[in-house]
Short mmCIF file of C-alpha atoms in Angstrom, two decimals:
data_model
loop_
_atom_site.label_atom_id
_atom_site.label_comp_id
_atom_site.label_asym_id
_atom_site.label_seq_id
_atom_site.Cartn_x
_atom_site.Cartn_y
_atom_site.Cartn_z
CA MET A 1 0.01 0.03 0.02
CA ILE A 2 1.43 3.30 -1.06
CA THR A 3 1.00 5.96 1.67
CA VAL A 4 1.36 9.75 1.35
CA ASN A 5 4.76 9.34 3.07
CA HIS A 6 6.25 7.64 0.02
CA TYR A 7 5.43 10.58 -2.12
CA LEU A 8 6.69 13.09 0.44
CA VAL A 9 10.02 11.30 0.77
CA LEU A 10 10.44 11.22 -2.98
CA SER A 11 9.59 14.95 -3.11
CA ALA A 12 12.13 15.61 -0.34
CA ILE A 13 14.88 13.78 -2.30
CA LEU A 14 14.14 15.74 -5.50
CA PHE A 15 14.03 18.96 -3.59
CA ALA A 16 17.40 18.29 -1.95
CA LEU A 17 18.88 17.36 -5.42
CA GLY A 18 17.61 20.64 -6.72
CA THR A 19 19.14 22.59 -3.83
CA PHE A 20 22.52 20.90 -4.38
CA GLY A 21 22.36 21.76 -8.09
CA VAL A 22 21.49 25.42 -7.48
CA LEU A 23 24.31 25.81 -5.04
CA THR A 24 27.05 24.04 -6.95
CA ARG A 25 26.60 24.40 -10.75
CA ARG A 26 28.06 27.31 -12.52
CA ASN A 27 26.08 27.38 -15.76
CA ALA A 28 23.06 29.71 -15.30
CA ILE A 29 20.73 27.58 -17.48
CA VAL A 30 21.52 24.42 -15.47
CA ILE A 31 20.84 26.35 -12.27
CA PHE A 32 17.54 27.35 -13.83
CA MET A 33 16.68 23.77 -14.60
CA CYS A 34 17.52 22.80 -10.92
CA ILE A 35 15.01 25.42 -9.87
CA GLU A 36 12.41 23.79 -12.05
CA LEU A 37 13.26 20.55 -10.38
CA MET A 38 12.61 22.03 -6.97
CA LEU A 39 9.37 23.45 -8.10
CA ASN A 40 8.32 20.05 -9.38
CA ALA A 41 9.18 18.40 -6.15
CA VAL A 42 6.93 20.86 -4.32
CA ASN A 43 4.21 20.23 -6.94
CA LEU A 44 4.46 16.44 -6.21
CA SER A 45 3.95 16.96 -2.46
CA PHE A 46 1.01 19.30 -3.14
CA ILE A 47 -0.78 16.81 -5.27
CA ALA A 48 -0.01 13.95 -2.94
CA LEU A 49 -1.29 15.82 0.10
CA SER A 50 -4.31 17.08 -1.91
CA HIS A 51 -5.18 13.46 -2.90
CA HIS A 52 -4.64 12.29 0.73
CA LEU A 53 -6.76 15.02 2.28
CA GLY A 54 -9.55 14.94 -0.30
CA ASN A 55 -9.16 18.62 -1.05
CA LEU A 56 -8.57 20.23 -4.42
CA ASP A 57 -6.88 23.45 -3.18
CA GLY A 58 -3.38 21.93 -3.44
CA GLN A 59 -3.92 21.19 -7.08
CA ILE A 60 -5.05 24.71 -7.71
CA PHE A 61 -1.76 25.83 -6.18
CA VAL A 62 0.11 23.57 -8.56
CA PHE A 63 -1.66 25.28 -11.37
CA PHE A 64 -0.35 28.74 -10.08
CA VAL A 65 3.14 27.32 -9.57
CA MET A 66 3.25 26.19 -13.16
CA THR A 67 2.14 29.70 -14.27
CA VAL A 68 4.78 31.36 -12.28
CA ALA A 69 7.34 28.85 -13.60
CA ALA A 70 6.39 29.69 -17.17
CA ALA A 71 6.63 33.43 -16.48
CA GLU A 72 10.03 32.84 -14.72
CA ALA A 73 11.18 30.82 -17.79
CA ALA A 74 10.35 33.67 -20.14
CA VAL A 75 11.90 36.45 -18.23
CA GLY A 76 14.89 34.44 -17.01
CA LEU A 77 15.86 33.22 -20.42
CA ALA A 78 15.47 36.62 -21.91
CA LEU A 79 17.87 37.87 -19.21
CA MET A 80 20.33 35.14 -20.06
CA ILE A 81 20.25 35.93 -23.70
CA THR A 82 20.93 39.59 -22.93
CA PHE A 83 23.81 38.73 -20.66
CA PHE A 84 25.28 36.30 -23.10
CA ARG A 85 25.08 39.04 -25.81
CA ASN A 86 27.10 41.46 -23.58
CA ARG A 87 29.57 39.12 -21.95
CA GLU A 88 29.80 36.01 -24.15
CA SER A 89 29.28 33.74 -21.14
CA ILE A 90 26.46 32.63 -18.89
CA GLU A 91 28.49 31.35 -15.93
CA VAL A 92 27.33 32.80 -12.75
CA ASP A 93 30.77 33.63 -11.53
CA ASP A 94 30.94 36.24 -14.27
CA ILE A 95 27.68 37.93 -13.12
CA SER A 96 29.29 40.22 -10.58
CA MET A 97 28.54 43.73 -11.80
CA LEU A 98 26.35 44.41 -8.71
CA LYS A 99 28.91 42.93 -6.24
CA TRP A 100 29.78 45.34 -3.53
CA MET B 1 2.32 -4.69 -7.74
CA GLN B 2 1.32 -1.14 -7.29
CA VAL B 3 4.14 -0.58 -4.78
CA LEU B 4 6.64 -2.21 -7.14
CA PHE B 5 5.59 0.19 -9.87
CA PHE B 6 5.86 3.10 -7.58
CA TYR B 7 9.43 2.14 -6.66
CA LEU B 8 10.44 1.59 -10.20
CA VAL B 9 9.12 4.97 -11.42
CA ALA B 10 10.55 6.59 -8.26
CA LEU B 11 13.96 5.12 -9.04
CA VAL B 12 13.83 6.42 -12.67
CA THR B 13 12.74 9.87 -11.30
CA VAL B 14 15.67 10.10 -8.89
CA ILE B 15 18.18 8.88 -11.37
CA SER B 16 16.98 11.47 -13.94
CA GLY B 17 17.23 14.08 -11.21
CA VAL B 18 20.81 13.20 -10.54
CA ILE B 19 21.56 13.35 -14.17
CA VAL B 20 19.94 16.84 -14.39
CA VAL B 21 22.37 17.99 -11.67
CA ALA B 22 25.40 16.16 -12.76
CA ALA B 23 25.34 16.03 -16.54
CA LYS B 24 28.21 17.78 -18.33
CA SER B 25 26.34 19.28 -21.25
CA PRO B 26 23.29 21.40 -20.59
CA VAL B 27 21.34 19.51 -23.40
CA ASN B 28 21.73 16.26 -21.52
CA SER B 29 20.53 18.01 -18.41
CA ALA B 30 17.42 19.28 -20.18
CA LEU B 31 16.60 15.90 -21.62
CA ALA B 32 16.88 14.34 -18.18
CA LEU B 33 14.63 16.92 -16.83
CA VAL B 34 12.02 16.08 -19.45
CA ASN B 35 12.24 12.48 -18.24
CA THR B 36 11.70 13.64 -14.66
CA PHE B 37 8.64 15.58 -15.78
CA PHE B 38 7.22 12.46 -17.48
CA CYS B 39 7.77 10.37 -14.39
CA LEU B 40 6.08 12.98 -12.17
CA ALA B 41 3.11 12.98 -14.67
CA VAL B 42 2.91 9.17 -14.00
CA PHE B 43 2.68 9.89 -10.27
CA TYR B 44 0.00 12.45 -10.81
CA VAL B 45 -2.12 9.77 -12.68
CA MET B 46 -1.48 7.42 -9.81
CA LEU B 47 -2.75 10.20 -7.41
CA SER B 48 -5.95 10.34 -9.54
CA ALA B 49 -5.15 13.85 -10.93
CA PRO B 50 -5.16 13.22 -14.70
CA PHE B 51 -5.70 16.85 -15.61
CA MET B 52 -2.55 17.78 -13.69
CA ALA B 53 -0.63 15.02 -15.52
CA ALA B 54 -1.84 16.45 -18.81
CA ILE B 55 -0.83 19.95 -18.14
CA GLN B 56 2.45 18.70 -16.62
CA ILE B 57 3.33 17.19 -19.96
CA MET B 58 1.87 19.97 -22.10
CA VAL B 59 3.06 23.06 -20.18
CA TYR B 60 6.28 21.80 -18.56
CA ALA B 61 7.57 19.14 -20.99
CA GLY B 62 6.05 20.77 -23.91
CA ALA B 63 6.44 24.56 -23.54
CA ILE B 64 8.93 25.44 -20.84
CA MET B 65 11.48 22.72 -21.81
CA VAL B 66 11.17 23.62 -25.40
CA LEU B 67 12.04 27.26 -24.46
CA ILE B 68 14.94 26.13 -22.37
CA LEU B 69 16.26 23.87 -25.11
CA PHE B 70 15.85 26.67 -27.67
CA VAL B 71 17.85 29.08 -25.63
CA ILE B 72 20.54 26.40 -25.00
CA MET B 73 20.84 25.78 -28.78
CA LEU B 74 20.66 29.52 -29.48
CA LEU B 75 23.52 30.43 -27.18
CA ASN B 76 25.53 27.50 -28.48
CA MET B 77 27.63 27.10 -25.44
CA GLY B 78 29.45 24.04 -24.26
CA VAL B 79 32.08 24.62 -26.98
CA GLU B 80 34.80 25.62 -24.43
CA PRO B 81 35.26 23.35 -21.55
CA PHE B 82 34.43 24.95 -18.27
CA LYS B 83 34.61 23.75 -14.70
CA LYS B 84 31.41 21.95 -13.83
CA PHE B 85 30.96 22.38 -10.12
CA THR B 86 31.98 25.00 -7.50
CA HIS B 87 31.69 24.96 -3.78
CA VAL B 88 30.86 21.27 -3.69
CA THR B 89 31.37 20.88 0.00
CA TRP B 90 28.85 23.63 0.86
CA GLY B 91 26.45 22.22 -1.68
CA VAL B 92 26.59 18.81 -0.14
CA VAL B 93 26.24 20.35 3.33
CA ALA B 94 23.17 22.43 2.42
CA GLY B 95 21.61 19.68 0.30
CA SER B 96 21.91 16.95 2.98
CA LEU B 97 20.74 19.54 5.56
CA VAL B 98 17.55 20.21 3.44
CA LEU B 99 17.07 16.47 2.95
CA MET B 100 17.52 15.60 6.64
CA LEU B 101 15.21 18.40 7.79
CA THR B 102 12.39 17.37 5.42
CA LEU B 103 12.76 13.78 6.25
CA PHE B 104 12.78 14.64 9.97
CA PHE B 105 9.46 16.52 9.69
CA ILE B 106 7.91 13.88 7.49
CA SER B 107 8.81 11.17 10.04
CA ARG B 108 7.38 13.33 12.88
CA GLY B 109 4.10 14.06 11.24
CA GLN B 110 1.16 11.77 11.42
CA PRO B 111 -1.04 12.06 8.33
CA THR B 112 -4.71 12.73 9.19
CA LYS B 113 -7.63 10.81 7.72
CA VAL B 114 -9.43 12.13 4.69
CA VAL B 115 -11.13 15.34 5.71
CA GLY B 116 -12.30 16.83 2.38
CA ALA B 117 -15.15 15.83 0.15
CA ILE B 118 -12.99 15.04 -2.99
CA THR B 119 -12.43 11.30 -2.78
CA ARG B 120 -11.42 9.10 -5.67
CA ASP B 121 -15.01 8.03 -6.24
CA VAL B 122 -16.16 11.69 -6.52
CA ILE B 123 -13.33 12.38 -9.00
CA LEU B 124 -14.20 9.33 -11.10
CA LYS B 125 -17.89 10.32 -11.06
CA GLU B 126 -17.67 14.06 -11.78
CA GLY B 127 -14.42 14.18 -13.76
CA HIS B 128 -11.17 15.81 -12.49
CA THR B 129 -11.22 18.64 -15.10
CA GLU B 130 -14.70 19.64 -14.07
CA LEU B 131 -13.86 19.77 -10.42
CA ILE B 132 -10.63 21.74 -11.08
CA GLY B 133 -12.44 24.14 -13.27
CA LYS B 134 -15.25 24.67 -10.77
CA SER B 135 -12.76 25.32 -7.91
CA LEU B 136 -10.61 27.52 -10.05
CA PHE B 137 -13.50 29.81 -11.41
CA VAL B 138 -15.47 29.89 -8.23
CA ASN B 139 -13.15 29.95 -5.28
CA PHE B 140 -9.99 31.13 -6.97
CA LEU B 141 -11.28 33.60 -9.54
CA LEU B 142 -9.21 36.64 -8.29
CA PRO B 143 -5.79 34.82 -8.15
CA PHE B 144 -6.68 33.42 -11.66
CA GLU B 145 -7.05 36.99 -13.00
CA ILE B 146 -3.93 38.19 -11.24
CA THR B 147 -2.07 35.28 -12.93
CA SER B 148 -3.14 36.58 -16.36
CA ILE B 149 -1.63 39.99 -15.51
CA LEU B 150 1.54 38.33 -14.32
CA LEU B 151 1.82 36.43 -17.59
CA LEU B 152 1.24 39.68 -19.57
CA VAL B 153 3.92 41.56 -17.66
CA ALA B 154 6.33 38.56 -18.16
CA ILE B 155 5.73 38.54 -21.88
CA ILE B 156 6.30 42.42 -22.18
CA GLY B 157 9.43 42.09 -19.98
CA ALA B 158 10.85 39.19 -22.05
CA VAL B 159 10.24 41.14 -25.31
CA ILE B 160 11.91 44.36 -23.94
CA LEU B 161 14.88 42.40 -22.53
CA ALA B 162 15.53 40.39 -25.65
CA LYS B 163 15.49 43.41 -28.00
CA LYS B 164 18.80 44.31 -29.58
CA GLU B 165 19.60 47.60 -27.87
CA VAL B 166 19.86 46.69 -24.18
#
Protein backbone atom coordinates (compact mmCIF):
# COMPACT_ATOMS: atom_id res chain seq x y z
CA MET A 1 0.00 0.00 0.00
CA ILE A 2 1.44 3.33 -1.03
CA THR A 3 0.98 5.97 1.63
CA VAL A 4 1.38 9.69 1.32
CA ASN A 5 4.76 9.39 3.05
CA HIS A 6 6.23 7.64 0.03
CA TYR A 7 5.43 10.63 -2.14
CA LEU A 8 6.66 13.09 0.47
CA VAL A 9 10.00 11.30 0.81
CA LEU A 10 10.44 11.24 -2.97
CA SER A 11 9.58 14.94 -3.08
CA ALA A 12 12.15 15.64 -0.35
CA ILE A 13 14.85 13.79 -2.27
CA LEU A 14 14.11 15.71 -5.46
CA PHE A 15 14.06 19.02 -3.60
CA ALA A 16 17.43 18.30 -1.97
CA LEU A 17 18.88 17.39 -5.36
CA GLY A 18 17.64 20.68 -6.76
CA THR A 19 19.15 22.58 -3.84
CA PHE A 20 22.50 20.90 -4.40
CA GLY A 21 22.39 21.76 -8.09
CA VAL A 22 21.49 25.40 -7.51
CA LEU A 23 24.34 25.82 -5.03
CA THR A 24 27.06 24.03 -6.96
CA ARG A 25 26.53 24.42 -10.71
CA ARG A 26 28.04 27.36 -12.54
CA ASN A 27 26.04 27.37 -15.75
CA ALA A 28 23.06 29.69 -15.30
CA ILE A 29 20.72 27.59 -17.46
CA VAL A 30 21.49 24.43 -15.47
CA ILE A 31 20.82 26.36 -12.26
CA PHE A 32 17.53 27.38 -13.83
CA MET A 33 16.66 23.76 -14.56
CA CYS A 34 17.51 22.82 -10.99
CA ILE A 35 15.03 25.44 -9.82
CA GLU A 36 12.43 23.79 -12.06
CA LEU A 37 13.29 20.49 -10.37
CA MET A 38 12.65 22.02 -6.95
CA LEU A 39 9.33 23.48 -8.12
CA ASN A 40 8.29 20.07 -9.40
CA ALA A 41 9.21 18.42 -6.13
CA VAL A 42 6.92 20.85 -4.33
CA ASN A 43 4.19 20.21 -6.90
CA LEU A 44 4.42 16.48 -6.22
CA SER A 45 3.96 16.95 -2.50
CA PHE A 46 1.07 19.38 -3.15
CA ILE A 47 -0.77 16.83 -5.27
CA ALA A 48 0.02 13.92 -2.93
CA LEU A 49 -1.33 15.83 0.07
CA SER A 50 -4.32 17.05 -1.92
CA HIS A 51 -5.14 13.46 -2.86
CA HIS A 52 -4.62 12.31 0.70
CA LEU A 53 -6.76 15.01 2.30
CA GLY A 54 -9.54 14.91 -0.27
CA ASN A 55 -9.18 18.60 -1.05
CA LEU A 56 -8.56 20.27 -4.41
CA ASP A 57 -6.87 23.45 -3.17
CA GLY A 58 -3.40 21.93 -3.43
CA GLN A 59 -3.96 21.17 -7.10
CA ILE A 60 -5.05 24.75 -7.74
CA PHE A 61 -1.77 25.81 -6.16
CA VAL A 62 0.09 23.53 -8.56
CA PHE A 63 -1.67 25.35 -11.38
CA PHE A 64 -0.37 28.70 -10.10
CA VAL A 65 3.13 27.31 -9.54
CA MET A 66 3.20 26.20 -13.16
CA THR A 67 2.11 29.65 -14.30
CA VAL A 68 4.81 31.34 -12.25
CA ALA A 69 7.37 28.85 -13.59
CA ALA A 70 6.35 29.72 -17.15
CA ALA A 71 6.66 33.45 -16.49
CA GLU A 72 9.99 32.86 -14.79
CA ALA A 73 11.21 30.84 -17.77
CA ALA A 74 10.30 33.63 -20.20
CA VAL A 75 11.91 36.45 -18.22
CA GLY A 76 14.91 34.43 -17.01
CA LEU A 77 15.83 33.14 -20.43
CA ALA A 78 15.49 36.63 -21.91
CA LEU A 79 17.87 37.88 -19.21
CA MET A 80 20.32 35.11 -20.04
CA ILE A 81 20.22 35.93 -23.75
CA THR A 82 20.89 39.59 -22.99
CA PHE A 83 23.74 38.72 -20.64
CA PHE A 84 25.27 36.31 -23.13
CA ARG A 85 25.12 39.00 -25.80
CA ASN A 86 27.07 41.42 -23.61
CA ARG A 87 29.56 39.09 -21.92
CA GLU A 88 29.82 36.01 -24.17
CA SER A 89 29.25 33.75 -21.16
CA ILE A 90 26.45 32.67 -18.87
CA GLU A 91 28.52 31.41 -15.97
CA VAL A 92 27.26 32.82 -12.71
CA ASP A 93 30.80 33.67 -11.57
CA ASP A 94 30.94 36.28 -14.31
CA ILE A 95 27.71 37.93 -13.17
CA SER A 96 29.31 40.20 -10.59
CA MET A 97 28.51 43.73 -11.78
CA LEU A 98 26.39 44.45 -8.72
CA LYS A 99 28.90 42.98 -6.27
CA TRP A 100 29.81 45.38 -3.52
CA MET B 1 2.33 -4.71 -7.76
CA GLN B 2 1.37 -1.10 -7.33
CA VAL B 3 4.15 -0.57 -4.78
CA LEU B 4 6.65 -2.20 -7.12
CA PHE B 5 5.57 0.13 -9.92
CA PHE B 6 5.88 3.09 -7.58
CA TYR B 7 9.42 2.16 -6.61
CA LEU B 8 10.41 1.58 -10.23
CA VAL B 9 9.14 4.98 -11.39
CA ALA B 10 10.58 6.65 -8.28
CA LEU B 11 13.97 5.14 -9.06
CA VAL B 12 13.83 6.47 -12.63
CA THR B 13 12.77 9.88 -11.31
CA VAL B 14 15.65 10.12 -8.85
CA ILE B 15 18.21 8.90 -11.39
CA SER B 16 16.96 11.48 -13.90
CA GLY B 17 17.20 14.14 -11.21
CA VAL B 18 20.80 13.16 -10.51
CA ILE B 19 21.56 13.38 -14.22
CA VAL B 20 19.97 16.86 -14.35
CA VAL B 21 22.37 18.01 -11.64
CA ALA B 22 25.46 16.11 -12.77
CA ALA B 23 25.35 16.09 -16.57
CA LYS B 24 28.23 17.79 -18.32
CA SER B 25 26.30 19.26 -21.22
CA PRO B 26 23.20 21.41 -20.60
CA VAL B 27 21.34 19.57 -23.37
CA ASN B 28 21.70 16.26 -21.52
CA SER B 29 20.52 18.03 -18.39
CA ALA B 30 17.42 19.30 -20.19
CA LEU B 31 16.57 15.88 -21.63
CA ALA B 32 16.90 14.28 -18.19
CA LEU B 33 14.62 16.98 -16.84
CA VAL B 34 12.00 16.10 -19.45
CA ASN B 35 12.27 12.49 -18.28
CA THR B 36 11.72 13.62 -14.69
CA PHE B 37 8.63 15.55 -15.77
CA PHE B 38 7.18 12.47 -17.46
CA CYS B 39 7.78 10.37 -14.35
CA LEU B 40 6.06 13.00 -12.23
CA ALA B 41 3.12 12.94 -14.64
CA VAL B 42 2.91 9.19 -14.02
CA PHE B 43 2.72 9.91 -10.30
CA TYR B 44 -0.02 12.46 -10.86
CA VAL B 45 -2.06 9.82 -12.69
CA MET B 46 -1.48 7.42 -9.81
CA LEU B 47 -2.73 10.15 -7.44
CA SER B 48 -5.96 10.38 -9.50
CA ALA B 49 -5.14 13.82 -10.89
CA PRO B 50 -5.17 13.22 -14.65
CA PHE B 51 -5.68 16.86 -15.60
CA MET B 52 -2.55 17.79 -13.66
CA ALA B 53 -0.65 15.05 -15.49
CA ALA B 54 -1.86 16.43 -18.83
CA ILE B 55 -0.80 19.99 -18.11
CA GLN B 56 2.45 18.74 -16.60
CA ILE B 57 3.31 17.19 -19.95
CA MET B 58 1.86 19.98 -22.10
CA VAL B 59 3.08 23.01 -20.15
CA TYR B 60 6.28 21.76 -18.56
CA ALA B 61 7.62 19.14 -20.93
CA GLY B 62 6.05 20.80 -23.93
CA ALA B 63 6.38 24.54 -23.52
CA ILE B 64 8.91 25.38 -20.82
CA MET B 65 11.46 22.73 -21.78
CA VAL B 66 11.20 23.63 -25.45
CA LEU B 67 11.94 27.24 -24.47
CA ILE B 68 14.95 26.17 -22.39
CA LEU B 69 16.27 23.86 -25.12
CA PHE B 70 15.76 26.63 -27.66
CA VAL B 71 17.86 29.02 -25.59
CA ILE B 72 20.56 26.37 -25.01
CA MET B 73 20.80 25.82 -28.75
CA LEU B 74 20.66 29.55 -29.46
CA LEU B 75 23.50 30.42 -27.11
CA ASN B 76 25.54 27.53 -28.51
CA MET B 77 27.66 27.07 -25.43
CA GLY B 78 29.48 24.00 -24.26
CA VAL B 79 32.10 24.62 -26.93
CA GLU B 80 34.79 25.65 -24.49
CA PRO B 81 35.26 23.33 -21.54
CA PHE B 82 34.43 24.93 -18.25
CA LYS B 83 34.60 23.74 -14.70
CA LYS B 84 31.39 21.94 -13.84
CA PHE B 85 30.99 22.40 -10.14
CA THR B 86 31.98 24.98 -7.56
CA HIS B 87 31.69 24.95 -3.78
CA VAL B 88 30.81 21.25 -3.74
CA THR B 89 31.34 20.92 0.02
CA TRP B 90 28.88 23.65 0.84
CA GLY B 91 26.43 22.24 -1.69
CA VAL B 92 26.63 18.79 -0.09
CA VAL B 93 26.21 20.30 3.37
CA ALA B 94 23.20 22.41 2.40
CA GLY B 95 21.59 19.68 0.30
CA SER B 96 21.88 17.01 2.97
CA LEU B 97 20.69 19.51 5.57
CA VAL B 98 17.55 20.17 3.51
CA LEU B 99 17.04 16.44 2.98
CA MET B 100 17.47 15.60 6.66
CA LEU B 101 15.21 18.40 7.82
CA THR B 102 12.42 17.45 5.43
CA LEU B 103 12.73 13.75 6.27
CA PHE B 104 12.73 14.62 9.97
CA PHE B 105 9.50 16.54 9.68
CA ILE B 106 7.92 13.88 7.47
CA SER B 107 8.80 11.20 10.02
CA ARG B 108 7.45 13.30 12.88
CA GLY B 109 4.14 14.09 11.24
CA GLN B 110 1.17 11.78 11.40
CA PRO B 111 -1.06 12.08 8.33
CA THR B 112 -4.69 12.70 9.19
CA LYS B 113 -7.64 10.85 7.76
CA VAL B 114 -9.43 12.11 4.70
CA VAL B 115 -11.14 15.34 5.71
CA GLY B 116 -12.31 16.81 2.40
CA ALA B 117 -15.11 15.82 0.07
CA ILE B 118 -13.01 15.06 -3.02
CA THR B 119 -12.38 11.34 -2.83
CA ARG B 120 -11.36 9.06 -5.67
CA ASP B 121 -14.98 8.06 -6.28
CA VAL B 122 -16.12 11.67 -6.57
CA ILE B 123 -13.32 12.38 -9.04
CA LEU B 124 -14.25 9.33 -11.11
CA LYS B 125 -17.91 10.33 -11.10
CA GLU B 126 -17.67 14.04 -11.79
CA GLY B 127 -14.40 14.21 -13.70
CA HIS B 128 -11.19 15.79 -12.54
CA THR B 129 -11.19 18.63 -15.06
CA GLU B 130 -14.71 19.67 -14.12
CA LEU B 131 -13.82 19.74 -10.43
CA ILE B 132 -10.65 21.74 -11.05
CA GLY B 133 -12.48 24.19 -13.28
CA LYS B 134 -15.25 24.68 -10.76
CA SER B 135 -12.78 25.29 -7.95
CA LEU B 136 -10.62 27.59 -10.09
CA PHE B 137 -13.43 29.78 -11.40
CA VAL B 138 -15.51 29.90 -8.24
CA ASN B 139 -13.15 29.94 -5.28
CA PHE B 140 -9.96 31.16 -6.92
CA LEU B 141 -11.19 33.64 -9.50
CA LEU B 142 -9.17 36.64 -8.28
CA PRO B 143 -5.83 34.77 -8.18
CA PHE B 144 -6.62 33.45 -11.65
CA GLU B 145 -7.08 36.99 -13.00
CA ILE B 146 -3.92 38.17 -11.24
CA THR B 147 -2.10 35.29 -12.92
CA SER B 148 -3.13 36.60 -16.32
CA ILE B 149 -1.67 40.01 -15.46
CA LEU B 150 1.53 38.29 -14.29
CA LEU B 151 1.85 36.47 -17.61
CA LEU B 152 1.23 39.68 -19.57
CA VAL B 153 3.93 41.51 -17.62
CA ALA B 154 6.32 38.58 -18.14
CA ILE B 155 5.71 38.62 -21.91
CA ILE B 156 6.32 42.37 -22.14
CA GLY B 157 9.43 42.10 -19.97
CA ALA B 158 10.84 39.26 -22.05
CA VAL B 159 10.25 41.16 -25.30
CA ILE B 160 11.92 44.31 -23.96
CA LEU B 161 14.87 42.38 -22.51
CA ALA B 162 15.50 40.38 -25.65
CA LYS B 163 15.48 43.41 -27.96
CA LYS B 164 18.77 44.28 -29.59
CA GLU B 165 19.58 47.57 -27.89
CA VAL B 166 19.82 46.68 -24.22
